Amino acid sequence: MGDPTGKYSITMPRDIAEAAKARSGPSGLSAYVAAAVARQIERDNLNEIIQVAEAEHGPVTDEEIQSLRDQLHQARREQTRGGASAA
């Protein structure tokens, strides 16, 4: 079994609630909203980590970000071609 659950009442704009309901599928609106909130918490936690790292080491430059993106794209291309070596 999963973690214990609680029942909560939330207020949100009707159009957002209806769109979420339409997309929630068989798992239902509660599961859809719980997953969205969990993703937001992950993002908030990552932003906190970034803030701490930038306070200690300075901000990441656009060039560093692009370099890492290029490395990621290259690794994905190699993996798609079967060229990635096993570790």
Short mmCIF file of N, CA, C and O in Angstrom, two decimals, residues 12-24 29 32:
data_model
loop_
_atom_site.label_atom_id
_atom_site.label_comp_id
_atom_site.label_asym_id
_atom_site.label_seq_id
_atom_site.Cartn_x
_atom_site.Cartn_y
_atom_site.Cartn_z
N MET A 12 -9.52 26.35 -6.94
CA MET A 12 -8.74 26.69 -8.12
C MET A 12 -9.69 27.21 -9.19
O MET A 12 -10.90 26.95 -9.12
N PRO A 13 -9.17 27.92 -10.17
CA PRO A 13 -10.03 28.41 -11.24
C PRO A 13 -10.77 27.25 -11.92
O PRO A 13 -10.19 26.18 -12.13
N ARG A 14 -12.02 27.47 -12.24
CA ARG A 14 -12.87 26.42 -12.81
C ARG A 14 -12.27 25.86 -14.11
O ARG A 14 -12.28 24.66 -14.33
N ASP A 15 -11.73 26.74 -14.98
CA ASP A 15 -11.19 26.24 -16.25
C ASP A 15 -10.01 25.30 -16.04
O ASP A 15 -9.87 24.30 -16.73
N ILE A 16 -9.19 25.59 -15.04
CA ILE A 16 -8.05 24.71 -14.75
C ILE A 16 -8.57 23.39 -14.19
O ILE A 16 -8.10 22.31 -14.57
N ALA A 17 -9.54 23.45 -13.30
CA ALA A 17 -10.10 22.23 -12.72
C ALA A 17 -10.73 21.36 -13.80
O ALA A 17 -10.53 20.14 -13.82
N GLU A 18 -11.46 21.96 -14.72
CA GLU A 18 -12.10 21.19 -15.80
C GLU A 18 -11.06 20.59 -16.74
O GLU A 18 -11.20 19.44 -17.16
N ALA A 19 -10.01 21.34 -17.05
CA ALA A 19 -8.94 20.80 -17.91
C ALA A 19 -8.24 19.64 -17.22
O ALA A 19 -7.94 18.62 -17.84
N ALA A 20 -7.99 19.77 -15.92
CA ALA A 20 -7.35 18.69 -15.16
C ALA A 20 -8.24 17.46 -15.12
O ALA A 20 -7.78 16.33 -15.29
N LYS A 21 -9.53 17.67 -14.91
CA LYS A 21 -10.49 16.56 -14.88
C LYS A 21 -10.49 15.83 -16.21
O LYS A 21 -10.49 14.60 -16.26
N ALA A 22 -10.48 16.60 -17.30
CA ALA A 22 -10.51 16.01 -18.64
C ALA A 22 -9.26 15.19 -18.92
O ALA A 22 -9.30 14.21 -19.66
N ARG A 23 -8.14 15.57 -18.34
CA ARG A 23 -6.87 14.89 -18.60
C ARG A 23 -6.53 13.81 -17.58
O ARG A 23 -5.60 13.04 -17.77
N SER A 24 -7.27 13.75 -16.51
CA SER A 24 -6.88 12.88 -15.40
C SER A 24 -7.01 11.40 -15.70
O SER A 24 -6.33 10.59 -15.09
N LEU A 29 -9.07 12.69 -10.72
CA LEU A 29 -8.58 14.04 -10.48
C LEU A 29 -7.63 14.12 -9.29
O LEU A 29 -6.61 14.80 -9.34
N TYR A 32 -4.23 12.99 -10.28
CA TYR A 32 -3.65 13.95 -11.22
C TYR A 32 -3.11 15.17 -10.47
O TYR A 32 -1.98 15.61 -10.70
#
